[in-house]
Tab-separated table of C-alpha atoms in Angstrom:
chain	number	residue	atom	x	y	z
A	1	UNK	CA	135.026	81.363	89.068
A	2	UNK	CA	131.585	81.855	90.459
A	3	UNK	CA	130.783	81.333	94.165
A	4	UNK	CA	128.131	78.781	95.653
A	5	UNK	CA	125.973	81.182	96.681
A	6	UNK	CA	125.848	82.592	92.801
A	7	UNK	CA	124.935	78.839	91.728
A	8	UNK	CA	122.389	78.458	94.260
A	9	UNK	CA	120.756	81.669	93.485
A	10	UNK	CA	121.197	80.802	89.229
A	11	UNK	CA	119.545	77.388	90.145
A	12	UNK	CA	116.917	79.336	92.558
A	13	UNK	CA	116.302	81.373	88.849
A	14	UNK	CA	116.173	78.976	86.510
A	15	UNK	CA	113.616	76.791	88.561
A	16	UNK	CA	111.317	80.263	88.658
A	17	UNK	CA	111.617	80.541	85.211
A	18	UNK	CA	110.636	76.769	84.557
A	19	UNK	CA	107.386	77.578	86.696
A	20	UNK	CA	106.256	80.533	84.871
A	21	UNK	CA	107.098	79.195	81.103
A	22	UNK	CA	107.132	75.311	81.607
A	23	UNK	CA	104.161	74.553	84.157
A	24	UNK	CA	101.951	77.735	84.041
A	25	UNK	CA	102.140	78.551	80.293
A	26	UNK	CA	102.960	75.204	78.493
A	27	UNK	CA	100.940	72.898	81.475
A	28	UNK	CA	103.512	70.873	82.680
A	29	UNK	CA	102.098	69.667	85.549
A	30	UNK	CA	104.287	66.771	85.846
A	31	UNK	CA	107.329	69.222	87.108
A	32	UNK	CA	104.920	70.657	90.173
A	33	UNK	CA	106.545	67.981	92.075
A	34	UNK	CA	109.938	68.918	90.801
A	35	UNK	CA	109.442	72.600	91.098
A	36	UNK	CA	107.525	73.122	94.562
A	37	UNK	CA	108.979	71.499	98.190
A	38	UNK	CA	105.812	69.669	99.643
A	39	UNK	CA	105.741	72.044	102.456
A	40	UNK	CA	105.133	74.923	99.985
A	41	UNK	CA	103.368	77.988	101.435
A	42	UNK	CA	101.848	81.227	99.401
A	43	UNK	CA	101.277	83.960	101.767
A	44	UNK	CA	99.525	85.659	99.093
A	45	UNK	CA	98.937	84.769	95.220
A	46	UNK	CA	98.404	87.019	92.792
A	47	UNK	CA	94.463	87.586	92.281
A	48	UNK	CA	93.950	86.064	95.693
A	49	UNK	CA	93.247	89.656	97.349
A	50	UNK	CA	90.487	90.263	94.300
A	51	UNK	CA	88.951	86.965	95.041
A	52	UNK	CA	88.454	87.748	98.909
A	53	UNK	CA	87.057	90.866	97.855
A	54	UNK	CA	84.255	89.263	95.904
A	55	UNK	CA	83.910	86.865	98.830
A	56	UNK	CA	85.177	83.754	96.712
A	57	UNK	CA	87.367	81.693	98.335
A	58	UNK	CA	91.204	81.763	96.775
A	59	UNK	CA	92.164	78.254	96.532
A	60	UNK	CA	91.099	74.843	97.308
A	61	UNK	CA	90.863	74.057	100.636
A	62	UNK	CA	92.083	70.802	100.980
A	63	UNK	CA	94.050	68.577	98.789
A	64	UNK	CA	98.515	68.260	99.193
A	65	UNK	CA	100.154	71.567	98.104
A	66	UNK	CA	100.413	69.711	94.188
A	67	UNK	CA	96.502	68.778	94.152
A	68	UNK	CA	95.603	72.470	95.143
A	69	UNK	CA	98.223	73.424	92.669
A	70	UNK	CA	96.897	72.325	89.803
A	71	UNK	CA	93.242	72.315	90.781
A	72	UNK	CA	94.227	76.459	90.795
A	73	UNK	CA	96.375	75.973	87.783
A	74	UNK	CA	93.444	74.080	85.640
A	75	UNK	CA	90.678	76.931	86.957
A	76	UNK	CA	93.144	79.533	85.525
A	77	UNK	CA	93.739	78.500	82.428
A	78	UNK	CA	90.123	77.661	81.935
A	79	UNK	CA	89.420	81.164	82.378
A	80	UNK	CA	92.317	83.274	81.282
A	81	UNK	CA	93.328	81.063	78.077
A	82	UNK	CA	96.217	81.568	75.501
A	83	UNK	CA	98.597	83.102	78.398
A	84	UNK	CA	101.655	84.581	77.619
A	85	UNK	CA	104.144	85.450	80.525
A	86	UNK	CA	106.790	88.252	79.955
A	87	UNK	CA	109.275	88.441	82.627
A	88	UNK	CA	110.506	92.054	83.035
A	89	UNK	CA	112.908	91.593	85.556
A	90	UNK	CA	114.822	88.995	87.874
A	91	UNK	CA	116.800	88.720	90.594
A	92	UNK	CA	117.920	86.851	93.836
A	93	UNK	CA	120.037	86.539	97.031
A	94	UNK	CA	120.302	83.223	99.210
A	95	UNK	CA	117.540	81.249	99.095
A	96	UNK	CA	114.979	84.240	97.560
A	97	UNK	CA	114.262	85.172	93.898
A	98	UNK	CA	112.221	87.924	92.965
A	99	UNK	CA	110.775	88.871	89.791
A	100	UNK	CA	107.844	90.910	87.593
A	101	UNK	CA	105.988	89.919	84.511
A	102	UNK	CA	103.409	90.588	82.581
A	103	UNK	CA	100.512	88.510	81.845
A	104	UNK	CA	98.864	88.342	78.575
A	105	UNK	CA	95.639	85.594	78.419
A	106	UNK	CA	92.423	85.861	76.982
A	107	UNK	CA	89.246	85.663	79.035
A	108	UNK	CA	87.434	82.860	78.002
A	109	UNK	CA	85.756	81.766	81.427
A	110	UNK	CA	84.182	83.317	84.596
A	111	UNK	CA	85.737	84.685	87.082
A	112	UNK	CA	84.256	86.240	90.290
A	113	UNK	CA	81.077	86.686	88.641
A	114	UNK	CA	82.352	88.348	85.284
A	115	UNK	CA	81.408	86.463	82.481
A	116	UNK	CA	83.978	85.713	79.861
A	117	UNK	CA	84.427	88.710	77.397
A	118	UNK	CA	87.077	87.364	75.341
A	119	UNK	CA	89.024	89.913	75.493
A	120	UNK	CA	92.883	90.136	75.816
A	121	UNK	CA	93.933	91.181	79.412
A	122	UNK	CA	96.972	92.423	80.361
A	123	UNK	CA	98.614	92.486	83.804
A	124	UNK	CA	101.435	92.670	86.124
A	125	UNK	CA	102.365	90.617	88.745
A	126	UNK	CA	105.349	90.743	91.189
A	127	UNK	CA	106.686	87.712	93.441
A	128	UNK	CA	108.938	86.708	95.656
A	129	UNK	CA	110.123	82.925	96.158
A	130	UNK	CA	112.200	81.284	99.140
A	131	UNK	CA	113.769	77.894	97.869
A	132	UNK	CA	114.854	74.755	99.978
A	133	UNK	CA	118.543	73.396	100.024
A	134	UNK	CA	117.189	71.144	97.084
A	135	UNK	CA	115.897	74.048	95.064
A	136	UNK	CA	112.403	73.391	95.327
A	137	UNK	CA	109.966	76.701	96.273
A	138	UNK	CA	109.156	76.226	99.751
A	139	UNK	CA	107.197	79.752	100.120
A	140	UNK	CA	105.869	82.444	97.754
A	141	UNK	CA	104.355	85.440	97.677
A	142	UNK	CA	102.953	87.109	94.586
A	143	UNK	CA	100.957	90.471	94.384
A	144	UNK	CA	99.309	91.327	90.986
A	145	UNK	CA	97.521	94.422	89.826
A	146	UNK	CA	94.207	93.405	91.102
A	147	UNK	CA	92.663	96.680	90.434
A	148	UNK	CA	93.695	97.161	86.560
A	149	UNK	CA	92.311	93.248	86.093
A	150	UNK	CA	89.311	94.428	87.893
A	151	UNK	CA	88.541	97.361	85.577
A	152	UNK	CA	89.602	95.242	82.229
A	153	UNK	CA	86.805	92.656	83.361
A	154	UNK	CA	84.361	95.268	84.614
A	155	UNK	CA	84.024	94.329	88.568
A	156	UNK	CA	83.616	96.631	91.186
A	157	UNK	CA	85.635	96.565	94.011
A	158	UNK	CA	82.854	97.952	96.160
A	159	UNK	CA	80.630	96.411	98.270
């Protein structure tokens, strides 16, 4: 017999693993709803530390949590196409799942002043998800290796 707790935190998974293969890679946009509370808060996304550095601004500014979703979402996969999302390793406790991947996409737009190279780009991110009683995200943070993206696409982190 499994305990509550283990559900919750097997539901917590299984709706992190529907954002990463089923709305990210496949486009699914009609699950943001589903997936994210609409209170939902990133304290930090993935290539949002290499954007600031390049003095681009990391997400739309205004908009409900879904429009800037997928306003982000739709920039992304204009850019980095073909993406292919590995998951290395997953866990949770409570409300909070954690997990790494790797990201596989193609560059096919720009981004931060790099112009597309089409060239396959590989990367890992990290993040960490808190969940509501329903099981919808209600914060995130994700961290990605900004400066091995950086390199691949040629960008200086200097000023």
């Amino acid at each position: 017999m499994t305990s509550p707790d283990h559900d919750v935190v097997e539901r917590n998974k299984a709706a992190f693993l529907r954002l990463q293969e089923e709305v990210i890679v496949k486009g699914r946009l009609d699950l943001v709803e589903e997936i994210f509370a609409p209170d939902f808060i990133t304290a930090r996304a993935g290539t949002a530390a290499l954007m600031i550095s390049r003095n681009r601004p990391p997400y739309p500014q205004s908009g409900s949590v879904y429009e800037r979703f997928i306003t982000g979402w739709k920039h992304m996969t204009e850019t980095f196409s073909g993406q292919q999302r590995t998951i290395e390793a997953i866990g949770g406790e409570g409300d909070t799942v954690w997990a790494r991947w790797r990201i596989s996409a193609v560059h096919t737009g720009d981004f931060l002043g790099a112009p597309p190279t089409g060239k396959r780009l590989e990367y890992t991110e990290v993040g960490f998800v808190r969940f509501d009683a329903d099981g919808r995200i209600r914060e995130g943070w994700f961290l990605c290796d900004e400066v091995n993206l950086a390199r691949q696409l040629g960008l200086s982190l200097m000023p």
